[in-house]
Short mmCIF file of C-alpha atoms and ligand atoms in Angstrom, two decimals:
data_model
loop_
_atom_site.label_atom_id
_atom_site.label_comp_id
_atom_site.label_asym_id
_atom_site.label_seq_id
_atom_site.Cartn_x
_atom_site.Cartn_y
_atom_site.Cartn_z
CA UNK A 1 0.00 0.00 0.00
CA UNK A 2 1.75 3.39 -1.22
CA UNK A 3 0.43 6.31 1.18
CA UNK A 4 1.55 9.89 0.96
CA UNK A 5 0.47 11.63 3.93
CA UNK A 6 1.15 11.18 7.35
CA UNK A 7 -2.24 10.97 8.47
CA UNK A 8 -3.30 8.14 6.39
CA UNK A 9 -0.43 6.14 7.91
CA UNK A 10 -1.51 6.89 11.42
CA UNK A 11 -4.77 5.73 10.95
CA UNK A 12 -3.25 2.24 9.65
CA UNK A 13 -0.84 2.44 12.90
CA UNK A 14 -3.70 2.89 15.27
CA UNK A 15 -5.02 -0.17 13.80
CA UNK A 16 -2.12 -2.01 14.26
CA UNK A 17 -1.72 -1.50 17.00
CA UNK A 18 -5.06 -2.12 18.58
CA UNK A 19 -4.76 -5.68 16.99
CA UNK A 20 -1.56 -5.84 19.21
CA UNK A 21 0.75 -6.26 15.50
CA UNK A 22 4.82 -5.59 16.11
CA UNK A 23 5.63 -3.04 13.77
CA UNK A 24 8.93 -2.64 12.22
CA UNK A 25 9.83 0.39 9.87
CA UNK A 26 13.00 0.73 7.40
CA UNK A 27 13.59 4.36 6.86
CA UNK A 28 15.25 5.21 3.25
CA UNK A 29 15.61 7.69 0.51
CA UNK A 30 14.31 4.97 -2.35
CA UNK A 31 16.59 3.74 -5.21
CA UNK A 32 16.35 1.00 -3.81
CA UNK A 33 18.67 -1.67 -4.21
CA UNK A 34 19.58 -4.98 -2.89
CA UNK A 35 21.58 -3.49 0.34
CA UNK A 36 18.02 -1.64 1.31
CA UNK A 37 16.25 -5.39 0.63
CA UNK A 38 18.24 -7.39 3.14
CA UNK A 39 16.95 -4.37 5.86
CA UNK A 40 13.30 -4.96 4.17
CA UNK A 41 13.43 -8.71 4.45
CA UNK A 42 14.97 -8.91 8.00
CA UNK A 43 11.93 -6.18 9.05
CA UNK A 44 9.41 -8.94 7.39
CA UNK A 45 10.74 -11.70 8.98
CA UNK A 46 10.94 -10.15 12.13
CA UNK A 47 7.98 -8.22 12.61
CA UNK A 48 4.14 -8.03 11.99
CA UNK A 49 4.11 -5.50 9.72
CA UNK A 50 6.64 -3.62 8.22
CA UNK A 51 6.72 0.42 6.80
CA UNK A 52 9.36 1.24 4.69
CA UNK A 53 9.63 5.22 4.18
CA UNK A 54 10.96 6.59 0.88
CA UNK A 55 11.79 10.33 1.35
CA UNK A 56 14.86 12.11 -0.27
CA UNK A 57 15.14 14.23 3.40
CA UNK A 58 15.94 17.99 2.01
CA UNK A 59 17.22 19.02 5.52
CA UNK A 60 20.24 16.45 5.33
CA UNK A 61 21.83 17.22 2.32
CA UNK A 62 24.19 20.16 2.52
CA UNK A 63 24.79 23.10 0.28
CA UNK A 64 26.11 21.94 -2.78
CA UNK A 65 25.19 18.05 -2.90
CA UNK A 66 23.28 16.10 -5.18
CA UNK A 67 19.84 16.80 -3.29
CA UNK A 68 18.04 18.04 -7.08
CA UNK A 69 19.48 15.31 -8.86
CA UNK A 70 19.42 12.33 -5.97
CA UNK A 71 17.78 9.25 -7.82
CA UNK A 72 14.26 8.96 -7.42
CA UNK A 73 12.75 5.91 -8.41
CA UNK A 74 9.47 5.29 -6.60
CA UNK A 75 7.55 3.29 -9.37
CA UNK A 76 10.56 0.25 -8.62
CA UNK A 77 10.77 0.74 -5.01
CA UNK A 78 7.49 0.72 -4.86
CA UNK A 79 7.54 -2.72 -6.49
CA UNK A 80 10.46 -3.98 -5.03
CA UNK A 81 8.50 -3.73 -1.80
CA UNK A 82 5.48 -5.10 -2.49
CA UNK A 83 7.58 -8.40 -4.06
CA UNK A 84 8.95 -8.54 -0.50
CA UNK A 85 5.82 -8.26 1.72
CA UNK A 86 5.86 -4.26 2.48
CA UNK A 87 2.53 -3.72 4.14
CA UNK A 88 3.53 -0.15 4.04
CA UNK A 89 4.94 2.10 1.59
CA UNK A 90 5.37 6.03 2.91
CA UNK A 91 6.53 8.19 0.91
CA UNK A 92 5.45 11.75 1.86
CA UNK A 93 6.13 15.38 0.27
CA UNK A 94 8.38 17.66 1.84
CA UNK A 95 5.26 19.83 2.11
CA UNK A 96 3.79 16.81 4.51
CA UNK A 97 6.94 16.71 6.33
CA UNK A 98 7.64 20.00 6.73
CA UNK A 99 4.92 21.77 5.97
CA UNK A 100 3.70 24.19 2.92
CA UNK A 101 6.74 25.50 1.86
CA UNK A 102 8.38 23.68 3.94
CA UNK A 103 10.87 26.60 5.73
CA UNK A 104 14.36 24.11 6.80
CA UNK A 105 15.82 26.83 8.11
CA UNK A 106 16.74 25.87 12.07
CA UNK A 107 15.21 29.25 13.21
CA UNK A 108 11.55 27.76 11.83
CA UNK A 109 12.00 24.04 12.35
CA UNK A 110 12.85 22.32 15.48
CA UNK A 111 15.33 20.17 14.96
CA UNK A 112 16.95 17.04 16.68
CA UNK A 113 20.72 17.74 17.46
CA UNK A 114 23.13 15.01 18.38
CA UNK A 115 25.89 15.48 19.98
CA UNK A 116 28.75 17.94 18.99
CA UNK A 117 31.44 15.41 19.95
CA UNK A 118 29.88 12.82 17.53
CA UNK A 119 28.91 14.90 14.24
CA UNK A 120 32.43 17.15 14.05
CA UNK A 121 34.30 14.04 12.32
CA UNK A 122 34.33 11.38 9.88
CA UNK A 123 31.19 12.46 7.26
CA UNK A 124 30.10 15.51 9.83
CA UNK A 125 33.49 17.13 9.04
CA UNK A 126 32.53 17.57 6.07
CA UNK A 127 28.61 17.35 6.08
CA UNK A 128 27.97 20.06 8.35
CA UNK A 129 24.30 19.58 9.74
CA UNK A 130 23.77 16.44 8.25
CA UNK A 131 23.41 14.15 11.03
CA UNK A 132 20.78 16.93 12.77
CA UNK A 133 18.80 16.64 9.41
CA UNK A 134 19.14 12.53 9.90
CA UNK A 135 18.34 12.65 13.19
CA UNK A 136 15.27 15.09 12.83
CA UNK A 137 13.35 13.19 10.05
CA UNK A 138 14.43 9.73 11.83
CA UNK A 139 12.73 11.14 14.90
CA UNK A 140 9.75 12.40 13.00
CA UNK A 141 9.16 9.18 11.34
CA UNK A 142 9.42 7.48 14.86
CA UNK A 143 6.72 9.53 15.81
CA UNK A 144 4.79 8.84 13.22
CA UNK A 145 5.09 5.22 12.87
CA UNK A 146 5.31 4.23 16.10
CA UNK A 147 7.77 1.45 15.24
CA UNK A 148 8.89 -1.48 17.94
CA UNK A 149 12.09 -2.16 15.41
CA UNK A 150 13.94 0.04 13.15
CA UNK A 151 16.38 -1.38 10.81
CA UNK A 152 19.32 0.32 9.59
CA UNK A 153 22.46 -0.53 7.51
CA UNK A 154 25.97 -1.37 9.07
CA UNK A 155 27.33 0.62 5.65
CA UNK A 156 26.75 3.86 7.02
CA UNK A 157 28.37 3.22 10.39
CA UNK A 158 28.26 6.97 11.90
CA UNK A 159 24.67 7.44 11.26
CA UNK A 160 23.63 3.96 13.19
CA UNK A 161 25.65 5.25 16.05
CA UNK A 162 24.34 8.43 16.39
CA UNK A 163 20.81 7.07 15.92
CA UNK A 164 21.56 4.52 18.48
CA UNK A 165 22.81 7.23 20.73
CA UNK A 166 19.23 9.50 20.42
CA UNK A 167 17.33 6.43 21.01
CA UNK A 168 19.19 5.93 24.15
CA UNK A 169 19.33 9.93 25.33
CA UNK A 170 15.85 10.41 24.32
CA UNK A 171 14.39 7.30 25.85
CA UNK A 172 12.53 6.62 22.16
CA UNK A 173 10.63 3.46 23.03
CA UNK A 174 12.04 1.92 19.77
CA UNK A 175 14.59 -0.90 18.79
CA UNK A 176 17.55 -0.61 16.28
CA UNK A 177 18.78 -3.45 14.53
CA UNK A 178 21.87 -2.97 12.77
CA UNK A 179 22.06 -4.81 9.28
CA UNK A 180 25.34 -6.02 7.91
CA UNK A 181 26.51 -3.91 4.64
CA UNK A 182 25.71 -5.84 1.74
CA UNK A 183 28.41 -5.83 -1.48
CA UNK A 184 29.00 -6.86 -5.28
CA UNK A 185 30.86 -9.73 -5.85
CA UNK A 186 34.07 -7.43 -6.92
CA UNK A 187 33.43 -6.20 -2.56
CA UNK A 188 31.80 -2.75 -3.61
CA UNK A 189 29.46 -2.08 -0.94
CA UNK A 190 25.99 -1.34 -2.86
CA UNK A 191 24.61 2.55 -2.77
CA UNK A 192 22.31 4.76 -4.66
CA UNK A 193 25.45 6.64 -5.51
CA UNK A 194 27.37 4.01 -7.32
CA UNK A 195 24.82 5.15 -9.96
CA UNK A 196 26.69 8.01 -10.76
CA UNK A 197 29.83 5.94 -11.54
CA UNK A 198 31.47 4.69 -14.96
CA UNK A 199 31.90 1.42 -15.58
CA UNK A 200 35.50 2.24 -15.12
CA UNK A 201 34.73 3.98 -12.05
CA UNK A 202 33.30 1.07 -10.39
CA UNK A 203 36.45 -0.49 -10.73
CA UNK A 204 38.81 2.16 -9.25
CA UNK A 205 35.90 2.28 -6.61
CA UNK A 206 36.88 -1.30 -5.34
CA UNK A 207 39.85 0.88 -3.38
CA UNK A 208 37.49 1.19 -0.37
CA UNK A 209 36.92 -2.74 -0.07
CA UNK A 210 40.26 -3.59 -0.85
CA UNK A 211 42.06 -1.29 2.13
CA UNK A 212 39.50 -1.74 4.51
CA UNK A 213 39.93 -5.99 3.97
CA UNK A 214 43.52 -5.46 3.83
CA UNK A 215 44.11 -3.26 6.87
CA UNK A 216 41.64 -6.06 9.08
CA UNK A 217 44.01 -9.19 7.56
CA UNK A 218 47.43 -7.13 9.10
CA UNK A 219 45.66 -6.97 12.48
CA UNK A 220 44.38 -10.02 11.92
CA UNK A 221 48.13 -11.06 11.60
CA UNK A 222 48.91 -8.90 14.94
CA UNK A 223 49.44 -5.11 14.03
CA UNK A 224 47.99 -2.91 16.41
CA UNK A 225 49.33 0.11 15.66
CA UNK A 226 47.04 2.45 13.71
CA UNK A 227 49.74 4.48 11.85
CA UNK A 228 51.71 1.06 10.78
CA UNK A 229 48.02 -0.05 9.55
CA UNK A 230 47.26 3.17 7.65
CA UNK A 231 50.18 3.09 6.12
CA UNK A 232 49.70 -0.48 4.38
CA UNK A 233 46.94 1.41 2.01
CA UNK A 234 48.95 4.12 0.22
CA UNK A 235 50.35 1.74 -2.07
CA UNK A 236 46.44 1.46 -3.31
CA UNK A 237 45.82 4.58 -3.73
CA UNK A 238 46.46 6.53 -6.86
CA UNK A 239 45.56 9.54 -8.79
CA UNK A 240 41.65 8.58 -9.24
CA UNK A 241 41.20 8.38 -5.83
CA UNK A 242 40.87 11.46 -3.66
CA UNK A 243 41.14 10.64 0.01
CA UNK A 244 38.65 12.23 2.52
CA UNK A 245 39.23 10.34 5.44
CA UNK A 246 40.68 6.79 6.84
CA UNK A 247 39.95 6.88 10.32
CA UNK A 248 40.35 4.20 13.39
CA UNK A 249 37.38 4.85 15.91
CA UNK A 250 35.71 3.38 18.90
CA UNK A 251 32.63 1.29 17.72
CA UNK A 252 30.26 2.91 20.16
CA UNK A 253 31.58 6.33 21.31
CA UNK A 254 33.64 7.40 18.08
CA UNK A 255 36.70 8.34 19.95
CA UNK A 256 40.06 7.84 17.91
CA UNK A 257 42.03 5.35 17.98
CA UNK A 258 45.96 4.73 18.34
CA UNK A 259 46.35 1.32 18.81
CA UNK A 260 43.30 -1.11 17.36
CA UNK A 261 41.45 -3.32 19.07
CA UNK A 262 38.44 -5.69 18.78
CA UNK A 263 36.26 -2.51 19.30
CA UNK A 264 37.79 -0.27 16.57
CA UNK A 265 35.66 0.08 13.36
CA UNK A 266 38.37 1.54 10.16
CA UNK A 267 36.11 3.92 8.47
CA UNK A 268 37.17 5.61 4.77
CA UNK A 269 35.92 8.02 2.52
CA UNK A 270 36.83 9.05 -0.73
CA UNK A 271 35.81 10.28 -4.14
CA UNK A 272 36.13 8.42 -7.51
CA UNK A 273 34.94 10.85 -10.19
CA UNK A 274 33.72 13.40 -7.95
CA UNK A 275 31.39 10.83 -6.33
CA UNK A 276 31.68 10.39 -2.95
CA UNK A 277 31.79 7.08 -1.55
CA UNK A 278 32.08 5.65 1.99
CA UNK A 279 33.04 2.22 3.55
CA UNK A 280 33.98 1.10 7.02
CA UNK A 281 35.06 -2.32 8.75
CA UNK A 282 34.71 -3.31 12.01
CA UNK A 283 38.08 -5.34 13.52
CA UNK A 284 36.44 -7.96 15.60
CA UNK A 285 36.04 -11.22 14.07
P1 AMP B 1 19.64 5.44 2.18
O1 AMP B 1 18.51 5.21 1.25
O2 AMP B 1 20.97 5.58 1.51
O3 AMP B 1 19.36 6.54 3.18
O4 AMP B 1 19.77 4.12 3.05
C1 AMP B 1 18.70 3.63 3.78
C2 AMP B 1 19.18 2.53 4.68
O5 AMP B 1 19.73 1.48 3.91
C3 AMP B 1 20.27 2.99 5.67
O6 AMP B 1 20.05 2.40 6.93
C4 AMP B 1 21.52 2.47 5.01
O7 AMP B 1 22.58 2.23 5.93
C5 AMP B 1 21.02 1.17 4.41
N1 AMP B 1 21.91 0.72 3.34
C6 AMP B 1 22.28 1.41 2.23
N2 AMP B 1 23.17 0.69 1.52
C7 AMP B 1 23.37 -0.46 2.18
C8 AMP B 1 24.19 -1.61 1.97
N3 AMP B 1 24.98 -1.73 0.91
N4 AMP B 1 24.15 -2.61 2.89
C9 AMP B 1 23.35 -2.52 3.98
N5 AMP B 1 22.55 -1.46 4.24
C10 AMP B 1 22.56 -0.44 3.36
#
């Protein structure tokens, strides 16, 4: 069922929930591919019903990303869904999330901010606000849909922490699950972004996969030292690649670190014709 305004979901939710139904809900910006799936199917197996919201959130993109030209393929999604047991397709307006108009501006809109000590690294370096635009809409559609389970993807590591952090600091009567990233074959981790790459592209893309898997075998063989493990990925880097970040953190409170351990997730970024792409491992195991 495809509904566009927030009230029409409620009314669904109410019911729901009378009938005592567990309801899980998979929050997403549509293009759906098969990483968004395996979050759709774990939601279906898990839960009564399942909502999956398809909303290209204005407030988190940033001055100067690909907000006008982010794909937006609901006809697919749409159908992707129902092929996997969606009860619930949302996929509201800006206008019905934000109202006519829709003013984003942080003196008209109040927003959801996580902590500074959380969104000032990694993507919030250079993504300034975009966590308190994640955070904001994630909250809104909590409130809307009322969900016992939320699913969200291991492949963009930062924003499951800081969710999992608002849950907890907000007391949101809600559960995350975290979903393992899913990849092509070649180790590319899927995203509505690899759209934007070449075919050749793809291929210089595999960079991510390849230092993140490399970097886990040397600790794997005993390096603990984050500058010695860094330094094993220059020799795959060339002039394609432009390096944002490659960053050792702590798995729940972000903190840097300088010697790894079985709670350090390696998290990169970096663009491959202008498109930026992220990727992150986690040590343990
Ligand atoms: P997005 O539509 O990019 O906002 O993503 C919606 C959800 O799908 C987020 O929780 C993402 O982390 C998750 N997701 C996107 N790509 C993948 C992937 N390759 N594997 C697992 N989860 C993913």
């Amino acid at each position: 069922m495809l509904l566009h305004t927030i009230a029409e979901v409620r009314e669904q939710i109410k019911e729901w929930k009378k009938e005592g139904l567990t309801i899980g809900l998979v929050p997403t910006m549509g293009a759906l591919h098969n990483g968004h799936k395996s979050l759709i199917d774990k939601s279906v197996a898990k839960c009564d019903r399942t909502v999956v919201s398809v909303f290209v959130n204005p407030i988190q993109f940033c001055p100067g990303e690909d907000l006008d030209k982010y794909p937006r393929t609901l006809d697919t999604d749409e159908k992707l869904c129902s092929d996997a047991g969606v009860d619930i397709v949302f996929a509201p307006s800006p206008n019905e999330m934000y109202g006519e108009g829709h003013i984003l501006s942080n003196d008209f809109l109040t927003y959801v901010i996580p902590p500074f000590f959380y969104t000032d690294k990694l993507c919030g370096k250079s993504r300034v606000g975009h966590f308190d635009g994640v955070c904001t809409v994630v909250n809104k559609l909590f409130n809307i849909v009322q969900p016992d389970f939320a699913f969200f993807g291991k492949k963009d590591m930062q924003q499951l922490i800081i969710l999992k952090k608002m849950v907890k600091d907000l007391n949101i009567p809600v559960e995350i699950i975290p979903c393992p990233i899913v990849r092509e074959d070649s180790g590319l981790a899927l995203s509505s972004r690899n759209k934007y790459l070449s075919e050749n592209g793809k291929k210089e893309a595999l960079v991510l996969s390849r230092i993140l898997l490399n970097i886990k075998s040397c600790y794997n063989k005993g390096i603990t030292d984050v500058k010695a493990l860094s330094e094993t990925s220059y020799s795959f880097l060339n002039e394609n690649h432009s390096l944002e970040y490659l960053e050792f953190r702590d798995k729940d409170t972000l903190e840097e670190k300088s010697i790894a351990d079985d709670d350090t997730i390696v998290f990169i970024a970096l663009r491959v014709e202008n498109v930026r792409l992220i990727d992150n491992i986690e040590l343990k195991g």
